[in-house]
PDB file of C-alpha atoms in Angstrom:
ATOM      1  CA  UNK D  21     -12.738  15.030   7.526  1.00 65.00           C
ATOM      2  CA  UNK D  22     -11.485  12.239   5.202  1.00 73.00           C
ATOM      3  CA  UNK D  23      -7.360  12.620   4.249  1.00 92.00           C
ATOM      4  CA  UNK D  24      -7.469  11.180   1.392  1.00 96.00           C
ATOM      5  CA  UNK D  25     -10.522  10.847  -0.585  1.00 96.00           C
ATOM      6  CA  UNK D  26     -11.847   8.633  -3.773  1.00 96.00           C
ATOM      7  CA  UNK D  27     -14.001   8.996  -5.810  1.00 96.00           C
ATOM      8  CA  UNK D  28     -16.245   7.137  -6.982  1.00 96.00           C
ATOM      9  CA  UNK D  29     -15.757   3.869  -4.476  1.00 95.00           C
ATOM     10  CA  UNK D  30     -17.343   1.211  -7.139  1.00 96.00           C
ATOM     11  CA  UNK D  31     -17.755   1.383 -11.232  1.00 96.00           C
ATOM     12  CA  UNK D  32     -19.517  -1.270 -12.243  1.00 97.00           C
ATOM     13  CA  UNK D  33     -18.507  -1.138 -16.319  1.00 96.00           C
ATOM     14  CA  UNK D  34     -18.504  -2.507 -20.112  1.00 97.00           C
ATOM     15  CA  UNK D  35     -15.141  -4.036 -21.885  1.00 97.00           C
ATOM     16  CA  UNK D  36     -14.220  -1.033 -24.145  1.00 97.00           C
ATOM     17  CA  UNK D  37     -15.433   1.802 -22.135  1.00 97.00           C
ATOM     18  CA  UNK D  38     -13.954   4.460 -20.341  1.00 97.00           C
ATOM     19  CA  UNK D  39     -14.316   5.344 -16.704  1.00 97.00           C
ATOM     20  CA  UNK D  40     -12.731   8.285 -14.526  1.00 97.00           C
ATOM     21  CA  UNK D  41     -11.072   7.978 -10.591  1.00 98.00           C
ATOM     22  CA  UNK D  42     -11.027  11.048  -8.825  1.00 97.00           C
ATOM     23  CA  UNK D  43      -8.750  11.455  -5.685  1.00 97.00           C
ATOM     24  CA  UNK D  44      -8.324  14.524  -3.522  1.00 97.00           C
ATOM     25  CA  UNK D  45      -5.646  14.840  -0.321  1.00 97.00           C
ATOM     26  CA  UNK D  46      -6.177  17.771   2.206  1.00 96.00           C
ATOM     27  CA  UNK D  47      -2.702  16.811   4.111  1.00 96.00           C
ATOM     28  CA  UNK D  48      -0.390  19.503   2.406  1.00 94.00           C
ATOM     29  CA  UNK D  49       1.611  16.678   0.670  1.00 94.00           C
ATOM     30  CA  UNK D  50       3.759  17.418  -2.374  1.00 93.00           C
ATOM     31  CA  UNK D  51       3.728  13.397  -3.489  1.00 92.00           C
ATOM     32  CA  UNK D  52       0.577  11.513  -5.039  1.00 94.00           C
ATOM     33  CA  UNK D  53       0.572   7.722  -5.960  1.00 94.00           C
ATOM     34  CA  UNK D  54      -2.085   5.399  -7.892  1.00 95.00           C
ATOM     35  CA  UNK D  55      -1.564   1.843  -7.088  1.00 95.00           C
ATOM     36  CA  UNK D  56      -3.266  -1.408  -8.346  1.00 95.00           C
ATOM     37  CA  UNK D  57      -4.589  -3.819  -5.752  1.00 95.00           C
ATOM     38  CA  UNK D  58      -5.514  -7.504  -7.891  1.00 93.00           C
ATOM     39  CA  UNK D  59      -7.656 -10.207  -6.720  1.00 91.00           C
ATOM     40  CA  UNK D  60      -4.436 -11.656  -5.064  1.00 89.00           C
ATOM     41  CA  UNK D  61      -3.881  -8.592  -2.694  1.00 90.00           C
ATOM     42  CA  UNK D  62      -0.676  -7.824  -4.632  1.00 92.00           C
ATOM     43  CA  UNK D  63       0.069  -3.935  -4.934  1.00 92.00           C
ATOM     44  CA  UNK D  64       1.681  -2.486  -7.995  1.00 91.00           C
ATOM     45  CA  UNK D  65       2.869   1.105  -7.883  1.00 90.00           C
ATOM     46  CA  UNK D  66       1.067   2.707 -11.297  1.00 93.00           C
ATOM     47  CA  UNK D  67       2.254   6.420 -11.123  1.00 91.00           C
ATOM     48  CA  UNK D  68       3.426   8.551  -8.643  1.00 91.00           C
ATOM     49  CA  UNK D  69       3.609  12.792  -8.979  1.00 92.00           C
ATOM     50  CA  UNK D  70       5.448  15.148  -7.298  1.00 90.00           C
ATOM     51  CA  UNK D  71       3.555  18.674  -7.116  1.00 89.00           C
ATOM     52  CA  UNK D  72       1.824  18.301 -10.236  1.00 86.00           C
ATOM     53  CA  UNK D  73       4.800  16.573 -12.655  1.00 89.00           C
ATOM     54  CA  UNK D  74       4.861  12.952 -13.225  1.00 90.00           C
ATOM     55  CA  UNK D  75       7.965  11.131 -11.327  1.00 87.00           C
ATOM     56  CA  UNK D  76       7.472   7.463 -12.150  1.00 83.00           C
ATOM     57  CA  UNK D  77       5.010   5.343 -15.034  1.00 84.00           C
ATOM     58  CA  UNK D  78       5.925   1.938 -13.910  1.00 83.00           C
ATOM     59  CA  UNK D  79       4.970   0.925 -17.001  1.00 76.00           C
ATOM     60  CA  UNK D  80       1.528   1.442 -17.132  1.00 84.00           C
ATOM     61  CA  UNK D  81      -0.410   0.826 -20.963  1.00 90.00           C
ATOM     62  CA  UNK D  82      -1.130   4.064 -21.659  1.00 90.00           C
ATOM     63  CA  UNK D  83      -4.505   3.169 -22.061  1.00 95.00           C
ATOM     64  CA  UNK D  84      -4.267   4.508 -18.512  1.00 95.00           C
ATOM     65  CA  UNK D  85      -3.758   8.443 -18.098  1.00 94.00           C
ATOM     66  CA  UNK D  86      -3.094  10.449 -14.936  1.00 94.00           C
ATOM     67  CA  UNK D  87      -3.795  13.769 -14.500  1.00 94.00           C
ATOM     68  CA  UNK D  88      -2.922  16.366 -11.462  1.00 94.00           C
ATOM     69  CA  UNK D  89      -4.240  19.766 -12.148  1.00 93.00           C
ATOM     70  CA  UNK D  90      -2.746  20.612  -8.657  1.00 93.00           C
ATOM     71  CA  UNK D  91      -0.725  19.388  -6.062  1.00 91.00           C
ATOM     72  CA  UNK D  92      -3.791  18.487  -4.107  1.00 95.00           C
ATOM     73  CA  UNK D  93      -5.451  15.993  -6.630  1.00 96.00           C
ATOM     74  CA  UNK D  94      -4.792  13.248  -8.825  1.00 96.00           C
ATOM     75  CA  UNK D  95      -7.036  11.752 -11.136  1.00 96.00           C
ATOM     76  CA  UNK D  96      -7.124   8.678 -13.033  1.00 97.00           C
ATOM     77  CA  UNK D  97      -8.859   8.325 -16.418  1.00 97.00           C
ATOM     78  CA  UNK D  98      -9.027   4.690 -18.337  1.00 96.00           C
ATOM     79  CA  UNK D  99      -9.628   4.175 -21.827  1.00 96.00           C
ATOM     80  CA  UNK D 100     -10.680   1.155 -23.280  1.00 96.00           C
ATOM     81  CA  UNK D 101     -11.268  -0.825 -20.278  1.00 96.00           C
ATOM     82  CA  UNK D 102     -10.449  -4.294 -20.752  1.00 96.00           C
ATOM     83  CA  UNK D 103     -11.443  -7.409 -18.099  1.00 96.00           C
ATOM     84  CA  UNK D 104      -7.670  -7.247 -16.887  1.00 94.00           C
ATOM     85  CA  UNK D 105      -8.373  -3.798 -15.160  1.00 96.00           C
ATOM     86  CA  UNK D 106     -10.838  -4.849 -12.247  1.00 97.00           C
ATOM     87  CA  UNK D 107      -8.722  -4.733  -9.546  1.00 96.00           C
ATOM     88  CA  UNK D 108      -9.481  -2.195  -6.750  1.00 96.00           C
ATOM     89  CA  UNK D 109      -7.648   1.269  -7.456  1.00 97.00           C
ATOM     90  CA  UNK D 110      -5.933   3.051  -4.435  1.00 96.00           C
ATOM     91  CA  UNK D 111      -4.825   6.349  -4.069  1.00 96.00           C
ATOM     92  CA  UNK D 112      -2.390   7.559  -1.714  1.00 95.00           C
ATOM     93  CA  UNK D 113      -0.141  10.433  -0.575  1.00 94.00           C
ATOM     94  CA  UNK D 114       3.191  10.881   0.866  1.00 92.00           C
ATOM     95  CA  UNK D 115       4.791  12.371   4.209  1.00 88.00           C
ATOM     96  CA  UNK D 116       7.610  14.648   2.631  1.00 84.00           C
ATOM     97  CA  UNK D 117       9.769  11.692   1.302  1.00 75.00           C
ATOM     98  CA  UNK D 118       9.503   9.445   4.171  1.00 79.00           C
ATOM     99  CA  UNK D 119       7.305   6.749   2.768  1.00 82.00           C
ATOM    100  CA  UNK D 120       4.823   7.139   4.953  1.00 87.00           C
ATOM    101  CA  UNK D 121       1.785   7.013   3.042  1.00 92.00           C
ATOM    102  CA  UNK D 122      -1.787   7.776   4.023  1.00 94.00           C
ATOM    103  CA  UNK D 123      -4.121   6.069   1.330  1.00 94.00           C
ATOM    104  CA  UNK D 124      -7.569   6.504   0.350  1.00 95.00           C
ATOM    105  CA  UNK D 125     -10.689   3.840   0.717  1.00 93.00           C
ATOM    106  CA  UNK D 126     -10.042   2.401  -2.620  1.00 95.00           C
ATOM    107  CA  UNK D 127     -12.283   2.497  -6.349  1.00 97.00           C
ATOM    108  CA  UNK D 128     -13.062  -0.769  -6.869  1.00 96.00           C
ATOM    109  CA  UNK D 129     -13.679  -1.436 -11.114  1.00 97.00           C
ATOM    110  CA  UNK D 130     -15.007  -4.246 -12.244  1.00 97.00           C
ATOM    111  CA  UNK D 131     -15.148  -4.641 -15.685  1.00 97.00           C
ATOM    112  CA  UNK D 132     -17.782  -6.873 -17.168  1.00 96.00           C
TER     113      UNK D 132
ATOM    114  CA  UNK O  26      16.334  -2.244  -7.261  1.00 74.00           C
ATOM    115  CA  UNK O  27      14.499  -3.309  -4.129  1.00 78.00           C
ATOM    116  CA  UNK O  28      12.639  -6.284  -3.260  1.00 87.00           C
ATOM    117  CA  UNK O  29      10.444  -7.065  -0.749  1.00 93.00           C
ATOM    118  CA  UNK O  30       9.805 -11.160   0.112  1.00 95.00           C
ATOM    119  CA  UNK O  31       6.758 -12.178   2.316  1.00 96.00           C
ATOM    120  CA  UNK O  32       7.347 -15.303   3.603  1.00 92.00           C
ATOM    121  CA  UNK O  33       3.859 -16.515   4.184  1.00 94.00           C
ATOM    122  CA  UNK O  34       0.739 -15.542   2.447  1.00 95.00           C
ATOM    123  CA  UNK O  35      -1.226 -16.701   5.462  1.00 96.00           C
ATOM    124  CA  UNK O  36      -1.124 -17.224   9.119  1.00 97.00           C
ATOM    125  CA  UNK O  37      -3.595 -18.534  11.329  1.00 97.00           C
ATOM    126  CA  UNK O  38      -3.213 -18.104  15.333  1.00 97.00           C
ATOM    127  CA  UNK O  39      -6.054 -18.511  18.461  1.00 97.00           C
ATOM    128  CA  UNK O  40      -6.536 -15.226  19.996  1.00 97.00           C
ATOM    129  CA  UNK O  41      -4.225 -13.843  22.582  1.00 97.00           C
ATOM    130  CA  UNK O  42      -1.357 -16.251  21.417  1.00 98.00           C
ATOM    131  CA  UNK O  43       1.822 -14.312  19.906  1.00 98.00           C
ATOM    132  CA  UNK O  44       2.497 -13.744  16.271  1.00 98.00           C
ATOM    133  CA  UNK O  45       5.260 -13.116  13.975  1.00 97.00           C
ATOM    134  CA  UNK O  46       4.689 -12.219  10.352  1.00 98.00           C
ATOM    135  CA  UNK O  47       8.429 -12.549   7.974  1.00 97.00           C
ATOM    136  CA  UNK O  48       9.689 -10.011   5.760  1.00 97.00           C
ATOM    137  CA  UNK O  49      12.797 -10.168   4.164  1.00 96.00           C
ATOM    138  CA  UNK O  50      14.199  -7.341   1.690  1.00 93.00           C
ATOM    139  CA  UNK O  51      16.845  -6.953  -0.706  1.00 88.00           C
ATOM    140  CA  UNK O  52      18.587  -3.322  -1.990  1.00 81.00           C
ATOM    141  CA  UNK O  53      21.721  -2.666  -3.244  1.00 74.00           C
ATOM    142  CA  UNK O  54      21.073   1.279  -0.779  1.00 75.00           C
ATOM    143  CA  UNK O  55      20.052   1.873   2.233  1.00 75.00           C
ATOM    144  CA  UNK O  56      16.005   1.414   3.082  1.00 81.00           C
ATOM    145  CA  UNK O  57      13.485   2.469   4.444  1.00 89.00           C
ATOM    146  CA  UNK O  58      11.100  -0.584   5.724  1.00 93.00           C
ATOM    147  CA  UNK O  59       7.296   0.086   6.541  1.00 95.00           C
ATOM    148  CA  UNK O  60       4.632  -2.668   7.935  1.00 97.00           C
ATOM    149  CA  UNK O  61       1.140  -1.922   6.974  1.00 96.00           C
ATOM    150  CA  UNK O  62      -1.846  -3.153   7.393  1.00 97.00           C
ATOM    151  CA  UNK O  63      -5.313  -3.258   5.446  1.00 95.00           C
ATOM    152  CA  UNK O  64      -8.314  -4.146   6.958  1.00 93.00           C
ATOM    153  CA  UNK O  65     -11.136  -5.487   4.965  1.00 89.00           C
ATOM    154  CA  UNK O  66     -12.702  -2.862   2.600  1.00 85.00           C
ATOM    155  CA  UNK O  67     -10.715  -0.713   3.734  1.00 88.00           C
ATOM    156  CA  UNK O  68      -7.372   1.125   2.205  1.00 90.00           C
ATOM    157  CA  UNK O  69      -3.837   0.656   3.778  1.00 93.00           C
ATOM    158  CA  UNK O  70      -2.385   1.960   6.999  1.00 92.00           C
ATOM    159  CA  UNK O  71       1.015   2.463   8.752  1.00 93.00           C
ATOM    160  CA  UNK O  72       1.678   0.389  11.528  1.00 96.00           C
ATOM    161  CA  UNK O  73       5.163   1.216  12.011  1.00 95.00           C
ATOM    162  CA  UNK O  74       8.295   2.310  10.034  1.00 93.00           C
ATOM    163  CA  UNK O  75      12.065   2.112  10.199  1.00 92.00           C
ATOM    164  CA  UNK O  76      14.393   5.303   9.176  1.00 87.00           C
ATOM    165  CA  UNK O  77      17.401   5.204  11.380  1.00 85.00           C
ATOM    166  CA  UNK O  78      18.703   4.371  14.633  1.00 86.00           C
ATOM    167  CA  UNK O  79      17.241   1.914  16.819  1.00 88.00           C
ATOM    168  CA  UNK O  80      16.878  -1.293  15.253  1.00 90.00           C
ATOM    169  CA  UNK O  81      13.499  -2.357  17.816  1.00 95.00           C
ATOM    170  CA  UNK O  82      10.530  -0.298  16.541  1.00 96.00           C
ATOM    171  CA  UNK O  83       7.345  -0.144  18.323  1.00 96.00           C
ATOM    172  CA  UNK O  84       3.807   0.884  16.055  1.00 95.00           C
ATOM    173  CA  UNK O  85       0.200   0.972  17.163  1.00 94.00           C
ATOM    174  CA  UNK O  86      -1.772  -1.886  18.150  1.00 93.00           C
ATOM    175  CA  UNK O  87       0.890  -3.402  20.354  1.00 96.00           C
ATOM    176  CA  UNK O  88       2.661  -4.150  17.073  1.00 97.00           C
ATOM    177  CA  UNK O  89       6.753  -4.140  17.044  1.00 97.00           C
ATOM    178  CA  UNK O  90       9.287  -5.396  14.192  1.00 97.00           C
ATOM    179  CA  UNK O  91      12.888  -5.704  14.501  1.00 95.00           C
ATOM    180  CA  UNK O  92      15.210  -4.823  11.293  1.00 94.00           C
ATOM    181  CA  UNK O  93      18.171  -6.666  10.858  1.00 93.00           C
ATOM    182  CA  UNK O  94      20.594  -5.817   8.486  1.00 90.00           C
ATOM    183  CA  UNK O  95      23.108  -8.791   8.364  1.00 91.00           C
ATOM    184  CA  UNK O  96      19.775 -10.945   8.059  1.00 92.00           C
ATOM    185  CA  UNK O  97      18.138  -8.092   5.185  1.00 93.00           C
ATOM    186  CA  UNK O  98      14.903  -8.703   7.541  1.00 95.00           C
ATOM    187  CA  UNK O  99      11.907  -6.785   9.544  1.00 96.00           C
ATOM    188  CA  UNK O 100       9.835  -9.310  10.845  1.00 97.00           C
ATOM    189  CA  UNK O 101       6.921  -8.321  12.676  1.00 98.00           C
ATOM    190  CA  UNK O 102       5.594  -8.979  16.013  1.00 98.00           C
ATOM    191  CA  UNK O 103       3.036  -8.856  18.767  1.00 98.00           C
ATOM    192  CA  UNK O 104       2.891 -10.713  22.338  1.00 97.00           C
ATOM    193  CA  UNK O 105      -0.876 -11.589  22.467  1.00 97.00           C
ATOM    194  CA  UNK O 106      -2.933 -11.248  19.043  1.00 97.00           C
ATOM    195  CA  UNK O 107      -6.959 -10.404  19.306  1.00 97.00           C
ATOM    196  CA  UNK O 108      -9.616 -10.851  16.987  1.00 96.00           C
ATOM    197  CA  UNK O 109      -9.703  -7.650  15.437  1.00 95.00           C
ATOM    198  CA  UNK O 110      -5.906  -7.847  14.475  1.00 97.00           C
ATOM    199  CA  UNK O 111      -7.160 -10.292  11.627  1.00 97.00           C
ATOM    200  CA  UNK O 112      -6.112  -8.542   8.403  1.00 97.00           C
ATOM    201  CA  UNK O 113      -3.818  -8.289   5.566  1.00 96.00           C
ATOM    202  CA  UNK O 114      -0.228  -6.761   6.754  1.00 98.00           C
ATOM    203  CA  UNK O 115       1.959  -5.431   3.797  1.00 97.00           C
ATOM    204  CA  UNK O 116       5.928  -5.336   4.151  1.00 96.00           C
ATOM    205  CA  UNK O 117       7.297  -2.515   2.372  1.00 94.00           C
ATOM    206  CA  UNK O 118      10.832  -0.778   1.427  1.00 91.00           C
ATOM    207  CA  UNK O 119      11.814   2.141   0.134  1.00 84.00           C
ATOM    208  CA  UNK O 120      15.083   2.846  -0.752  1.00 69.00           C
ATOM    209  CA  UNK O 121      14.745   5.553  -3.750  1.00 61.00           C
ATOM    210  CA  UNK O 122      13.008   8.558  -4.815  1.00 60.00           C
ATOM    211  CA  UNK O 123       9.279   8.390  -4.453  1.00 56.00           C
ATOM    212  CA  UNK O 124       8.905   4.652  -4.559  1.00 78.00           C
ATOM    213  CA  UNK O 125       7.489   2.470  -2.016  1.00 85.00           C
ATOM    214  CA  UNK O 126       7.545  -0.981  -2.664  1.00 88.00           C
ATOM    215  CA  UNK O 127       5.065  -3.641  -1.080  1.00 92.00           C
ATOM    216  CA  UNK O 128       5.233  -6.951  -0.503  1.00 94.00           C
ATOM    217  CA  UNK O 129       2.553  -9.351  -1.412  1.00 95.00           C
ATOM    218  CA  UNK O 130       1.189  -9.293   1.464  1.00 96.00           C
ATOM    219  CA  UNK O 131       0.386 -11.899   4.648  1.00 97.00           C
ATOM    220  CA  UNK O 132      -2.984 -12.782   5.725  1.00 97.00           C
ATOM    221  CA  UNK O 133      -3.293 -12.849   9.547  1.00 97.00           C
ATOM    222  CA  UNK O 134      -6.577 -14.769  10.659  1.00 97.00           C
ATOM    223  CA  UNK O 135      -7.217 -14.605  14.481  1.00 97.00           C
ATOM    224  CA  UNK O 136      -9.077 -17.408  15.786  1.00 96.00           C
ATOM    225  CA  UNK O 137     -11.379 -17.466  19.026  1.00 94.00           C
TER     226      UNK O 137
END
């Protein structure tokens, strides 16, 4: 019984389309997180929510547009994808504040 | 703001000789400081965290990291490495509301 769970695991896409990243936690937690993962290995925080209301956009084009329709999922919709989005797209949840956090298997987009 | 400093992006070691991956860290608050590690195709997972008191903290694997605060560091380490330790280890800090920030990462290749 997976945590944290992703949807799909690979998109294989076109430069101007857009593509949807589901992600679904069954631990209870009140904190969601998208991250970026580039060819480097490098992390980037995207978003994170905190029972369904948006606590940090580090800055993200917004091109890029979560959504949390409850405190148990958090889905990530792209518009427009451009070449400079493949990177492999991690979701994760957190342990009540502590940092802990338990992440999914990763999406990974590659944009043609 | 915090920072999070990897210093090397890879080390290579023969099996069953010890390790010790660097992380240094800077805040201007108190932290929280997290080691993680991703296996390949595979999302992130803890290995072992710092919150408060003892400044020696043992994880899984046989993995342990010391936190020094006059240094800012939390290098991690383990006695006798083994082939399925090879993997990409994360640094991390947290020292505000829902943030966790990662390092870029050390690649640890185990050698037979």
């Amino acid at each position: 019984d997976t945590a944290v769970s992703q949807t799909p695991k690979y998109l294989v896409t076109q430069m101007g389309n857009d593509k949807s990243i589901k992600c679904e936690q069954n631990l209870g937690h009140d904190t969601m997180y998208w991250y970026k993962q580039d060819s480097k290995k490098f992390l980037k925080i995207m978003f994170s929510y905190n029972n369904k209301e948006l606590i940090i956009n580090e800055t993200v084009p917004n091109r890029f547009s979560p959504k949390s329709p409850d405190k148990a999922h958090l889905n990530l919709h792209i518009n427009s994808l451009e070449l400079g989005d493949s990177a492999v797209y991690f979701c994760a949840s957190e342990l009540a504040n502590t940092g802990e956090l338990f992440f999914g298997e990763g999406s990974r987009l590659t944009v043609l | 703001a915090q920072s999070v400093t990897q210093l090397d992006s890879q080390v290579p070691v023969f099996e069953e000789a010890p390790v010790e991956l660097r992380c240094n860290y800077s805040s201007s608050v108190s932290v929280y400081l997290f080691w993680y590690v991703q296996y390949p195709n595979q999302g992130l997972q803890l290995l072992l965290k710092y919150l408060s008191g003892s400044t020696l903290v043992k994880g899984i694997n046989g993995f342990e990291a010391e936190f020094n605060k006059s240094q800012t560091s939390f290098h991690l380490r383990k006695p006798s490495v083994h082939i399925s330790d090879t993997a990409e280890y994360f640094c991390a800090v947290s020292g505000g509301y829902n943030k966790l920030i990662f390092g870029a990462g050390t690649r640890l290749a185990v050698h037979p």
